[in-house]
Short mmCIF file of N, CA, C and O in Angstrom, two decimals:
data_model
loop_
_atom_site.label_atom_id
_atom_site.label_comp_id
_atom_site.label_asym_id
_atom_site.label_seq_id
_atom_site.Cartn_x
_atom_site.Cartn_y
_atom_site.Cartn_z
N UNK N 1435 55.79 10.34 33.22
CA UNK N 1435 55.04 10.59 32.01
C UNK N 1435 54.88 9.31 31.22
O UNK N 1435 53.77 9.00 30.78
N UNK N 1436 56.07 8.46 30.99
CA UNK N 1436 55.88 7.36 30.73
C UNK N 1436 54.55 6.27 30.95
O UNK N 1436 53.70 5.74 30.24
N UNK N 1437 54.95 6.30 32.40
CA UNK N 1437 53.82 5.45 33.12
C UNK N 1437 52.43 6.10 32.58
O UNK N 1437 51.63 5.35 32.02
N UNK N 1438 52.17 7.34 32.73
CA UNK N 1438 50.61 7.89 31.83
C UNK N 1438 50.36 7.28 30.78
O UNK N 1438 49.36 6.61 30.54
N UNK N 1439 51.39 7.52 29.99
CA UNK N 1439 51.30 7.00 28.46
C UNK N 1439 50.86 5.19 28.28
O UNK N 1439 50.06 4.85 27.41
N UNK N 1440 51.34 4.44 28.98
CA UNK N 1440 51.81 3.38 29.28
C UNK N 1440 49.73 3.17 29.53
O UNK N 1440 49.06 3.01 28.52
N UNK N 1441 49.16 3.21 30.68
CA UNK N 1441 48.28 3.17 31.32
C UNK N 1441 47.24 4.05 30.51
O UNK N 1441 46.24 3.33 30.62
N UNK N 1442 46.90 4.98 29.89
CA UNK N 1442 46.31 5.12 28.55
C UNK N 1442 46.33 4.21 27.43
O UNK N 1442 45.20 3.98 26.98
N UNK N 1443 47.41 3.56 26.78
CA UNK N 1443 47.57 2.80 25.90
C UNK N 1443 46.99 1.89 26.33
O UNK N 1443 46.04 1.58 25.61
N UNK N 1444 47.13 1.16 27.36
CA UNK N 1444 46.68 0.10 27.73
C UNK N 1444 44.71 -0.08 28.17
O UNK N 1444 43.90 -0.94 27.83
N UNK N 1445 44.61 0.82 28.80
CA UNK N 1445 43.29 1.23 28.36
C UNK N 1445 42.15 1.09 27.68
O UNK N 1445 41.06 0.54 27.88
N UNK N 1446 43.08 2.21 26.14
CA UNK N 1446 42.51 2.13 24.71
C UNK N 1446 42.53 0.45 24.51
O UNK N 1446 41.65 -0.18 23.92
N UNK N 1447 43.39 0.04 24.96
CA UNK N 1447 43.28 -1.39 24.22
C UNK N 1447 42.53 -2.33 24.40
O UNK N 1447 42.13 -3.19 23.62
N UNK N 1448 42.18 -2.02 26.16
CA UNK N 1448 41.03 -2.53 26.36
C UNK N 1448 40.07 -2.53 26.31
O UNK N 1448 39.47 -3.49 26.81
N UNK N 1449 39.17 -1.23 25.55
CA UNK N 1449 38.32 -1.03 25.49
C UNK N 1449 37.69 -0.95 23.61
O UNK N 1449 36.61 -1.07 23.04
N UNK N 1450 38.82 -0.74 23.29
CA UNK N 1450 39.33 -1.20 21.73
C UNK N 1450 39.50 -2.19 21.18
O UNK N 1450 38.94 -2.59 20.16
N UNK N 1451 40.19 -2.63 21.74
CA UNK N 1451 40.67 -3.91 21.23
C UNK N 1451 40.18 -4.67 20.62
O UNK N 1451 40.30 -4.76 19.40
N UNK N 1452 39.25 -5.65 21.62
CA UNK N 1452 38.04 -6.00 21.33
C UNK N 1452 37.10 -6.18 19.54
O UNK N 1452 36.53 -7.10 18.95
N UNK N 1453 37.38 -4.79 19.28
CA UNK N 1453 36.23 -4.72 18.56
C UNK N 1453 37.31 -4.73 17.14
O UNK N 1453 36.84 -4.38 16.05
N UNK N 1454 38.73 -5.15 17.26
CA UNK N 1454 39.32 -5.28 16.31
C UNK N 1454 39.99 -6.32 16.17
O UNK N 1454 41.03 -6.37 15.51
N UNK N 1455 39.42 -7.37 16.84
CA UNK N 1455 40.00 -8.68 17.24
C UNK N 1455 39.44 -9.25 16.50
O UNK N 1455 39.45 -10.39 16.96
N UNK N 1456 38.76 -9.27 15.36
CA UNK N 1456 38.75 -10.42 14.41
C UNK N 1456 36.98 -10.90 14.86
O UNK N 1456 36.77 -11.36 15.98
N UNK N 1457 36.03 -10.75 14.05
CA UNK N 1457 35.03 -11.36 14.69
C UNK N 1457 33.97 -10.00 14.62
O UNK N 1457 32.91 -10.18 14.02
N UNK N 1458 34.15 -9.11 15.02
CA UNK N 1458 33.15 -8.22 15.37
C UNK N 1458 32.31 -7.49 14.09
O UNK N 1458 32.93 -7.09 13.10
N UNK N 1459 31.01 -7.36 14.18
CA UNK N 1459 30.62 -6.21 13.27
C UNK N 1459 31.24 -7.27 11.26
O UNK N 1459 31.45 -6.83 10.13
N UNK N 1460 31.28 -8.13 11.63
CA UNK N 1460 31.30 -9.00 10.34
C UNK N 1460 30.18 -9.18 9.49
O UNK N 1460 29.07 -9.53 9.90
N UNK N 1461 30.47 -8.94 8.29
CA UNK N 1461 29.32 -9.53 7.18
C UNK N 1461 29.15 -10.99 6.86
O UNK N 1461 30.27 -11.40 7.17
N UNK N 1462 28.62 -11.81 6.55
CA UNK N 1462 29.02 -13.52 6.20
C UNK N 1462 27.53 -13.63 5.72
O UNK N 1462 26.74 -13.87 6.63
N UNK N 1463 27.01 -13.50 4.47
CA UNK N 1463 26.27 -14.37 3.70
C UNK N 1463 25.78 -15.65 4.09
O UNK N 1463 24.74 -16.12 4.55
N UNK N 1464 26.60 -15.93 3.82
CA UNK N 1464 26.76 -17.91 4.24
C UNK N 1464 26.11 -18.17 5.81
O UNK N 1464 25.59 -19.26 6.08
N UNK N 1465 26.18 -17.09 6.79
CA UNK N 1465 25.55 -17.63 7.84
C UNK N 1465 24.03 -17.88 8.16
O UNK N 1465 23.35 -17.34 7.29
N UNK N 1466 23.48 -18.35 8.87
CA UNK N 1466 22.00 -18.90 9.02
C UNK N 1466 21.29 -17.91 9.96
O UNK N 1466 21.33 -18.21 11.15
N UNK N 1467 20.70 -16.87 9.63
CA UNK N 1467 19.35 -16.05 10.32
C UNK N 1467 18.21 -16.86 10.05
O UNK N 1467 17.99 -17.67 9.15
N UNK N 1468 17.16 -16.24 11.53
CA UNK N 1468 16.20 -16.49 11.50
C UNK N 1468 15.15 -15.69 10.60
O UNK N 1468 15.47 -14.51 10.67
N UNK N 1469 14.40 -15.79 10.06
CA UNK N 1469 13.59 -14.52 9.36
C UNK N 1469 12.85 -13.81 10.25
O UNK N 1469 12.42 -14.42 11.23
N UNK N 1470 12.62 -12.70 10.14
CA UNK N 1470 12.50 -11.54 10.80
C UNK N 1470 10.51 -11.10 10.17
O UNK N 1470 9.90 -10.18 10.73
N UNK N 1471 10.03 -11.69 9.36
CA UNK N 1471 9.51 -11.09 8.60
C UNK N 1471 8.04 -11.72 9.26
O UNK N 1471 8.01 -12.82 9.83
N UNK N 1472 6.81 -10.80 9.08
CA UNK N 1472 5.80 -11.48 10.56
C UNK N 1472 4.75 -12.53 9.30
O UNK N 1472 4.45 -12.30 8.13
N UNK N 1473 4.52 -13.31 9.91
CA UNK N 1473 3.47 -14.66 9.06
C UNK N 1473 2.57 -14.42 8.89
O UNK N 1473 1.97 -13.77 9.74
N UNK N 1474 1.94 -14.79 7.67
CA UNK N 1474 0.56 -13.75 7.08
C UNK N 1474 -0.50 -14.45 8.32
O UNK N 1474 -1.45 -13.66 8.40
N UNK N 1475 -0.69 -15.45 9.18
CA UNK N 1475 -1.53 -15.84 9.88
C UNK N 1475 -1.51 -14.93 10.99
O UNK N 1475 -2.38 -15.07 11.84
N UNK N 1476 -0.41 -13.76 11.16
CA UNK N 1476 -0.11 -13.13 12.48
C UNK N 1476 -1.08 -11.98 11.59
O UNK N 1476 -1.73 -11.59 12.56
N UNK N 1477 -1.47 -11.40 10.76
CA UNK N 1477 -2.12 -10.53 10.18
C UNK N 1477 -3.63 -10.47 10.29
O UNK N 1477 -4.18 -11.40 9.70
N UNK N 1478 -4.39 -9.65 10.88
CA UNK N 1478 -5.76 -9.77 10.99
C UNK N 1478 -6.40 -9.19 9.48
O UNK N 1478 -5.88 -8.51 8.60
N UNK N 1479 -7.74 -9.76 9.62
CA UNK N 1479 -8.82 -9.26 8.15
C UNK N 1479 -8.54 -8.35 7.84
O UNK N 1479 -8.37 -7.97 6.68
N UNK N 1480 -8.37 -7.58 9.19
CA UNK N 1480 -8.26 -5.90 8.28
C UNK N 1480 -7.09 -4.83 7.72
O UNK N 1480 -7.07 -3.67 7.30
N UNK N 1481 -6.18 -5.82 7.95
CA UNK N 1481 -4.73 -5.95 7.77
C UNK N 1481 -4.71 -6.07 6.08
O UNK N 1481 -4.62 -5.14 5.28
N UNK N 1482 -4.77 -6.93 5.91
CA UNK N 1482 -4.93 -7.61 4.60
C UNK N 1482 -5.97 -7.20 3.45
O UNK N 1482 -7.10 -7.68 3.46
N UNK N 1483 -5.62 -6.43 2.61
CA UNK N 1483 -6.48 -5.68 1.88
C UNK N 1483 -6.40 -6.92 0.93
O UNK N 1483 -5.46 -7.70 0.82
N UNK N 1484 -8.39 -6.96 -0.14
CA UNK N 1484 -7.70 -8.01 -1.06
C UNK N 1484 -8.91 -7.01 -1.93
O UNK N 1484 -9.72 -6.27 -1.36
N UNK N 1485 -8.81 -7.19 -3.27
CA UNK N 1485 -9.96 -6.74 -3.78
C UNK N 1485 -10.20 -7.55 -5.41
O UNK N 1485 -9.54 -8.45 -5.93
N UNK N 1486 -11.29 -6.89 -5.86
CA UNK N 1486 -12.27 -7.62 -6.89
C UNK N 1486 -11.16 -7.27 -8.12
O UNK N 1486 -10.51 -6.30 -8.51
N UNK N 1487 -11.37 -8.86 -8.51
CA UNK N 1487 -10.45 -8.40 -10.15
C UNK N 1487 -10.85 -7.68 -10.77
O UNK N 1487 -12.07 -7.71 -10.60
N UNK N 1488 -10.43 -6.48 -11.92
CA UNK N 1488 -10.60 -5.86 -12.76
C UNK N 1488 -9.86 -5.21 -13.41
O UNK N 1488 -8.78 -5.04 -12.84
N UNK N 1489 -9.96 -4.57 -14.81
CA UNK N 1489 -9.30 -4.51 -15.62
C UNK N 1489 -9.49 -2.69 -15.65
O UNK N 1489 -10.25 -1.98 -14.99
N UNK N 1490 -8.71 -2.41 -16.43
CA UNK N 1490 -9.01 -0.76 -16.59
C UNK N 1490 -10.08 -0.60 -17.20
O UNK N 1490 -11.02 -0.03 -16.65
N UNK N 1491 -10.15 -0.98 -18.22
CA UNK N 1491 -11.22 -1.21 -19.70
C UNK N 1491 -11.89 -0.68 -19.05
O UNK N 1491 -12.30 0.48 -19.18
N UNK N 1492 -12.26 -1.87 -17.79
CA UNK N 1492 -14.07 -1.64 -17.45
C UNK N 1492 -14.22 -0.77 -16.46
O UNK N 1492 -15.30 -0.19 -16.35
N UNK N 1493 -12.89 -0.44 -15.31
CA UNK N 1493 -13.22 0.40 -14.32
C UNK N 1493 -13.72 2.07 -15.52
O UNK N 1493 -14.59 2.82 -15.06
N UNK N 1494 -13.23 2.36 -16.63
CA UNK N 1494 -12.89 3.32 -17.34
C UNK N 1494 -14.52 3.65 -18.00
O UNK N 1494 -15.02 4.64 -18.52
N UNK N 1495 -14.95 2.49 -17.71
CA UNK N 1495 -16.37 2.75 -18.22
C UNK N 1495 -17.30 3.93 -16.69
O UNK N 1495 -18.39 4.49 -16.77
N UNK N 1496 -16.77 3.93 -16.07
CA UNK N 1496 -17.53 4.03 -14.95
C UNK N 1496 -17.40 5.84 -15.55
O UNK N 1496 -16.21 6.10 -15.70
N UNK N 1497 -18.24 6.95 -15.87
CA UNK N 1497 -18.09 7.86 -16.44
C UNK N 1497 -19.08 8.93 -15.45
O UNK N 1497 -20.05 8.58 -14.78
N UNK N 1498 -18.41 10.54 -15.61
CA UNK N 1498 -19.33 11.12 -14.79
C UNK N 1498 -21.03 11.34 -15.68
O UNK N 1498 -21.19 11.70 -16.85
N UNK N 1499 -22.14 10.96 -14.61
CA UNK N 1499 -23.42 11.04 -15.05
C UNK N 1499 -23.89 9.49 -15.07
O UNK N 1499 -25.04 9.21 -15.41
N UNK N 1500 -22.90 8.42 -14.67
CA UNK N 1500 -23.89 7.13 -15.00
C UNK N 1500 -24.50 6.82 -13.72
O UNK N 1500 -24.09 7.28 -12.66
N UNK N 1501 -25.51 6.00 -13.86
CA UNK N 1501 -26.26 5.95 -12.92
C UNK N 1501 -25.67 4.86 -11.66
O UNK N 1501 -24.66 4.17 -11.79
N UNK N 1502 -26.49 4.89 -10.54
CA UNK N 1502 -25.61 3.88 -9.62
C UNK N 1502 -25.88 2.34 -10.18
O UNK N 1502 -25.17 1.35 -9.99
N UNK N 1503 -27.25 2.45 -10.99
CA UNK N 1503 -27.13 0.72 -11.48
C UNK N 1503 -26.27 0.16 -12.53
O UNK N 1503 -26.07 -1.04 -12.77
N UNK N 1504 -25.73 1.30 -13.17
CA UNK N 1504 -25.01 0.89 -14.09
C UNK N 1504 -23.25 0.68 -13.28
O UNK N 1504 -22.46 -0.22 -13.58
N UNK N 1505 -23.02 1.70 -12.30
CA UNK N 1505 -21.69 1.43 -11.75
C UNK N 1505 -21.98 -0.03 -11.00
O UNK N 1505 -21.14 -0.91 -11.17
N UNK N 1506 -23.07 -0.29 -10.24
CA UNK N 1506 -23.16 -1.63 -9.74
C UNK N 1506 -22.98 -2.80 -10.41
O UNK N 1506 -22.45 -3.81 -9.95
N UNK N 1507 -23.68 -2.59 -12.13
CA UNK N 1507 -23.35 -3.97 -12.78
C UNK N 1507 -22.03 -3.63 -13.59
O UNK N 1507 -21.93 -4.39 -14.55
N UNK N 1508 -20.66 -2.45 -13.44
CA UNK N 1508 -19.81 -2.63 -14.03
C UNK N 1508 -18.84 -3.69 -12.56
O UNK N 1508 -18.39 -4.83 -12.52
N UNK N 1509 -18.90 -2.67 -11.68
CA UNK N 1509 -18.25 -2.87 -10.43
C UNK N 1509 -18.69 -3.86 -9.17
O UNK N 1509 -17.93 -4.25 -8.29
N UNK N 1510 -20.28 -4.21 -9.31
CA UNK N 1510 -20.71 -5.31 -8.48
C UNK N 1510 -21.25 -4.27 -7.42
O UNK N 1510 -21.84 -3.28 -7.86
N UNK N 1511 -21.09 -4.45 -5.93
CA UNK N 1511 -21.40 -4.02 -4.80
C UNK N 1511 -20.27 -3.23 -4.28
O UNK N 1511 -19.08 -3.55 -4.30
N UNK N 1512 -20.77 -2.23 -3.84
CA UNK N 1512 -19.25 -1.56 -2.94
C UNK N 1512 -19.36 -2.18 -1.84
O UNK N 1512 -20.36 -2.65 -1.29
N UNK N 1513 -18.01 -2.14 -1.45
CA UNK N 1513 -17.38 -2.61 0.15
C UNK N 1513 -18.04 -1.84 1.21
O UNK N 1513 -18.58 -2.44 2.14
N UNK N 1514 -18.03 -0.85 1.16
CA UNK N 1514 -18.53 0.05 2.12
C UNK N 1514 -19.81 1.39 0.94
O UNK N 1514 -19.51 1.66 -0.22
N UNK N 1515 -20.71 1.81 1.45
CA UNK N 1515 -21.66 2.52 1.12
C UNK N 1515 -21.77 3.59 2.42
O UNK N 1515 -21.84 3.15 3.57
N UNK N 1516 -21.79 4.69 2.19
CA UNK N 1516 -21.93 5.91 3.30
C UNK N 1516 -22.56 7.04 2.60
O UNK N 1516 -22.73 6.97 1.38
N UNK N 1517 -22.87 7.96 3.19
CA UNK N 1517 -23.54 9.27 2.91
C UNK N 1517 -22.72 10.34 2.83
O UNK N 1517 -22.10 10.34 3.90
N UNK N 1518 -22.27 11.50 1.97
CA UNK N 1518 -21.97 12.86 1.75
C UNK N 1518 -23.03 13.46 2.19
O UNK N 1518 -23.86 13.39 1.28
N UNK N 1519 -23.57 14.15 3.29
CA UNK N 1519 -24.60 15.24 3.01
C UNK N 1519 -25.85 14.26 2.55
O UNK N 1519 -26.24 13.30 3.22
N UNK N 1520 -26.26 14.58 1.60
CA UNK N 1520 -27.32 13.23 1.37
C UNK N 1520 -27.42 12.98 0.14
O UNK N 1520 -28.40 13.00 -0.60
N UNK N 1521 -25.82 12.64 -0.13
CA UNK N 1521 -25.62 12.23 -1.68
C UNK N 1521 -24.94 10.82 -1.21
O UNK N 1521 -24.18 10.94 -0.25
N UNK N 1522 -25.07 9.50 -1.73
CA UNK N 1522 -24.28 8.36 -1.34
C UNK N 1522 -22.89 8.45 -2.07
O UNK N 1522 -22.57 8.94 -3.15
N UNK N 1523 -22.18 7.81 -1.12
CA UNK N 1523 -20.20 7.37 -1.85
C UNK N 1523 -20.39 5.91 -1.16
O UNK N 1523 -20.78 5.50 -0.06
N UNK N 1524 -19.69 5.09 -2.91
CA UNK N 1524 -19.45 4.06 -2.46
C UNK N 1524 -18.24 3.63 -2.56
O UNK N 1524 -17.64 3.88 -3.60
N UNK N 1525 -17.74 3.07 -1.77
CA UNK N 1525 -15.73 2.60 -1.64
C UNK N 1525 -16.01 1.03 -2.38
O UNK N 1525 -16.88 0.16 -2.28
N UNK N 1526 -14.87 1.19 -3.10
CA UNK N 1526 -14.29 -0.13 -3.74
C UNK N 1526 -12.88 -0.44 -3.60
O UNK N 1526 -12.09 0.50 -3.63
N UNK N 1527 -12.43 -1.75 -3.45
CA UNK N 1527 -11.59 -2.22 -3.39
C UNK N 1527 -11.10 -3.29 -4.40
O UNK N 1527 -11.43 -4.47 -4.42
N UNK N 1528 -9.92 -2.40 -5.58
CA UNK N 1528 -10.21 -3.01 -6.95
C UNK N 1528 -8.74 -3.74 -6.81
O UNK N 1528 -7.96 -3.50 -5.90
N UNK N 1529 -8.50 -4.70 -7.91
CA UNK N 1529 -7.15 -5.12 -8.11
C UNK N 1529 -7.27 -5.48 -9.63
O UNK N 1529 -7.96 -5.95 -10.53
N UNK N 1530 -6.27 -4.98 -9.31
CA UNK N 1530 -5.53 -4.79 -10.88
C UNK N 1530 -4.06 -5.48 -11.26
O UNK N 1530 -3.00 -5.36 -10.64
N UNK N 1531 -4.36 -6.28 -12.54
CA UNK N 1531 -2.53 -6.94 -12.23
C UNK N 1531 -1.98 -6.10 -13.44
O UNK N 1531 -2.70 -5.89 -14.42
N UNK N 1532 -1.25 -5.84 -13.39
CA UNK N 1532 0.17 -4.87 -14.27
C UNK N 1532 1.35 -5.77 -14.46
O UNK N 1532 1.76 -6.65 -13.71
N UNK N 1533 1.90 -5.28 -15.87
CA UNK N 1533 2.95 -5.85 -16.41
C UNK N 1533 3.92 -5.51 -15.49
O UNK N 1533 4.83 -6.33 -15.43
N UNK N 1534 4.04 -4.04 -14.34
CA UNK N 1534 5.80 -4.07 -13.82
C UNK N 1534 5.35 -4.31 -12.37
O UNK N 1534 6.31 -4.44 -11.62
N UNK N 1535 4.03 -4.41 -11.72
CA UNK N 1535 3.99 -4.72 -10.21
C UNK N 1535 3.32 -5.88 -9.93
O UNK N 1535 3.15 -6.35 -8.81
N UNK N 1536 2.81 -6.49 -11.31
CA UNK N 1536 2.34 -7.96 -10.79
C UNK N 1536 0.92 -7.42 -9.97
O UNK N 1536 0.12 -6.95 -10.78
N UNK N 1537 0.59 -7.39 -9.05
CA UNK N 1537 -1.14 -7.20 -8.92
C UNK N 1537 -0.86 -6.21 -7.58
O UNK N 1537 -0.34 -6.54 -6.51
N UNK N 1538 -1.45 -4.75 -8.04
CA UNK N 1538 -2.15 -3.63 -7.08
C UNK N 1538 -3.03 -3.71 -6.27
O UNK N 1538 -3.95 -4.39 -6.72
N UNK N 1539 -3.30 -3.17 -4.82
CA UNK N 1539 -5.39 -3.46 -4.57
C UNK N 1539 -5.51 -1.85 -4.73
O UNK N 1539 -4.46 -1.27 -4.45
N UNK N 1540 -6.54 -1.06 -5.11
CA UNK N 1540 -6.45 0.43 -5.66
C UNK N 1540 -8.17 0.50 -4.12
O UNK N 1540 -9.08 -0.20 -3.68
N UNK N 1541 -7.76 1.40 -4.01
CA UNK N 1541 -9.72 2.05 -3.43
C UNK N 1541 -9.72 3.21 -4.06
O UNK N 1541 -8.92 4.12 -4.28
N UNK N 1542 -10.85 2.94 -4.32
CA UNK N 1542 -11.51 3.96 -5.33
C UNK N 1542 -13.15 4.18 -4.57
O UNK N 1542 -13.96 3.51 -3.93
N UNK N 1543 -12.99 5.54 -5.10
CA UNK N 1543 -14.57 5.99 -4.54
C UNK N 1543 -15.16 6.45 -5.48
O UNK N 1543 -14.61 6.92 -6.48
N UNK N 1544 -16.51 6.36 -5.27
CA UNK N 1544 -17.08 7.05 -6.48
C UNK N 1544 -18.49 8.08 -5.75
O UNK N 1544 -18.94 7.66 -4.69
N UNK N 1545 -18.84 8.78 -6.08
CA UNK N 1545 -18.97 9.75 -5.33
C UNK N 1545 -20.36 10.27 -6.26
O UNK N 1545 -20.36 10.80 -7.38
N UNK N 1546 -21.41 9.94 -5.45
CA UNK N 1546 -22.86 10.27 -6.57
C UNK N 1546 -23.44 12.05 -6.27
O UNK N 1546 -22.88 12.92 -5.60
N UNK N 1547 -24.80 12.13 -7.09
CA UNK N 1547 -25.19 13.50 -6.57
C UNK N 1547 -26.63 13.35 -6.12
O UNK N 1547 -27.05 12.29 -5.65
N UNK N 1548 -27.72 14.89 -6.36
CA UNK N 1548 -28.73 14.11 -5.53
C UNK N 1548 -29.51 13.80 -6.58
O UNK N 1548 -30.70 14.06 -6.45
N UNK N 1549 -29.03 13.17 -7.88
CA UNK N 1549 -30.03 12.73 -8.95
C UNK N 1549 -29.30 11.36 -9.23
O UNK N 1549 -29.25 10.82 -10.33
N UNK N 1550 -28.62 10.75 -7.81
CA UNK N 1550 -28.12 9.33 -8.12
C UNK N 1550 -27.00 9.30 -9.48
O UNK N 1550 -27.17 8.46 -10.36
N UNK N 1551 -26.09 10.09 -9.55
CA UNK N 1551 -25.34 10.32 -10.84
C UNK N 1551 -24.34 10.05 -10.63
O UNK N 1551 -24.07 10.34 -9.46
N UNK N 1552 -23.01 9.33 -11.48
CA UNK N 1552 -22.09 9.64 -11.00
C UNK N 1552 -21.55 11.05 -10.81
O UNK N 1552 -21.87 11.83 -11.71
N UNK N 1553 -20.82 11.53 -9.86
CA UNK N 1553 -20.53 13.00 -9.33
C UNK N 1553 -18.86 13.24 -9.94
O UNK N 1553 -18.48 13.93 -10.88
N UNK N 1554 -18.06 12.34 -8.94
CA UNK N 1554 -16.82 12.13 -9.30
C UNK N 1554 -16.57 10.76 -9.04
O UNK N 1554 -17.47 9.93 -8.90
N UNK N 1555 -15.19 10.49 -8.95
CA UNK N 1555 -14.33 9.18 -8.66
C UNK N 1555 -12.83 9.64 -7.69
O UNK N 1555 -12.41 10.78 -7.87
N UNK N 1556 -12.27 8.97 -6.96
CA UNK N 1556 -11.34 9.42 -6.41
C UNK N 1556 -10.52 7.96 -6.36
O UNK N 1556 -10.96 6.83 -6.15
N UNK N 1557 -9.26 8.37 -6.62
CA UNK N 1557 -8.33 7.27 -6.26
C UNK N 1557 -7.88 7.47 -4.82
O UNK N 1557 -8.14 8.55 -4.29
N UNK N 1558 -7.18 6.49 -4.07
CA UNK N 1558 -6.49 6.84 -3.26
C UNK N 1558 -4.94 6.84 -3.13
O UNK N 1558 -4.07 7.16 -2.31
N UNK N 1559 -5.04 6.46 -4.03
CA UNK N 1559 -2.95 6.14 -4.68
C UNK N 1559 -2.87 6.88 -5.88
O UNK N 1559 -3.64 7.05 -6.82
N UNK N 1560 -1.88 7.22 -5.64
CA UNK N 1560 -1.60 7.82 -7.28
C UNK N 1560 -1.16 7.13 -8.43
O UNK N 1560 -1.15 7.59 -9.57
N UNK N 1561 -0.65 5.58 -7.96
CA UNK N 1561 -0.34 4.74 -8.66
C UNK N 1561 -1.76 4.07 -9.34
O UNK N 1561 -1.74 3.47 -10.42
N UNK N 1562 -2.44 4.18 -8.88
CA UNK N 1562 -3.75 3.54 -9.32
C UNK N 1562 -4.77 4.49 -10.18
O UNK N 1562 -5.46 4.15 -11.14
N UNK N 1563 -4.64 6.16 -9.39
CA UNK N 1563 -4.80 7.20 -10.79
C UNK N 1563 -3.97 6.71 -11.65
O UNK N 1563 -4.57 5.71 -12.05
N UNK N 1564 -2.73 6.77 -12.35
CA UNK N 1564 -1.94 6.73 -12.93
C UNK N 1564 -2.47 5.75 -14.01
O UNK N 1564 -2.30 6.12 -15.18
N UNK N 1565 -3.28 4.18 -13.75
CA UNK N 1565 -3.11 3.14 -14.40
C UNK N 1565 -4.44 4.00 -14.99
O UNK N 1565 -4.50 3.99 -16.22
N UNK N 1566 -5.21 4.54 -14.48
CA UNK N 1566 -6.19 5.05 -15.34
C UNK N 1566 -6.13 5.89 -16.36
O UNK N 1566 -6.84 5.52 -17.29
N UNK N 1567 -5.46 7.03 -16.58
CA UNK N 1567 -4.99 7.89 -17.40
C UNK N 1567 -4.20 7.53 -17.81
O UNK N 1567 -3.81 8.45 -18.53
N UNK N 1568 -3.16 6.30 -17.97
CA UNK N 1568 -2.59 6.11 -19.03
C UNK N 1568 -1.06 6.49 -18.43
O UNK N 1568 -0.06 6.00 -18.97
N UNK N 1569 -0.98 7.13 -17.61
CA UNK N 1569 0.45 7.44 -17.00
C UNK N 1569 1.02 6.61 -16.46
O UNK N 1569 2.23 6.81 -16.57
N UNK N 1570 0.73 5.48 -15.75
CA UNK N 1570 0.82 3.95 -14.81
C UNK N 1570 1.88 3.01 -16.04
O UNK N 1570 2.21 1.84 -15.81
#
């Protein structure tokens, strides 16, 4: 029985041991990693969202019923232009800088009817609703 005991212990130790020998599974600050983190040149165009400065003020002007020339000279050109049915939506890609995140990119849609009106607006973040209503 001895000898069992003996030849188990010895075993555990070897397979144990190891990992209590000083060295293993250590934390150290002080040591030198490589960074892990991928280089914005490894990132393609479409990777990289960037969008048009703006402020709330003026996105806030954009109201339901204005016309598309007036959202064009608040907002410029949309990024993308597509069809609802045969009402146009145009996507924007806004940025916004904020006092606690330093600068957002928001898409926003705006969404006409068939008298060229604004219809609605849609955020796609809620953080970027948020800066609009005042909740952000």
């Amino acid at each position: 029985m001895l000898k069992r005991v003996s030849i188990a212990v010895l075993a555990g130790a070897i397979f144990v041991g190891p990992a209590f020998a000083g060295g293993l599974n250590e934390q150290k600050a002080n040591m030198r990693f490589e960074s892990v983190a991928p280089a914005l040149t490894e990132l393609d165009a479409n990777f990289v969202r960037d969008g048009k400065p703006v402020t709330v003020e003026l996105v806030r002007q954009v109201e339901i019923g204005a016309a598309q020339e007036q959202v064009a000279s608040l907002l410029g050109q949309p990024v993308q232009a597509a069809k609802r049915g045969n009402t146009p939506v145009w996507d924007y890609n806004l940025k916004f800088t904020t006092a606690r995140d330093g600068e957002i990119v928001c898409q926003y849609k705006v969404l006409f009817d068939k008298t060229q009106k604004v219809d609605e607006t849609v955020w796609r973040r809620p953080q970027c609703r948020d800066l609009m209503t005042g909740r952000g």
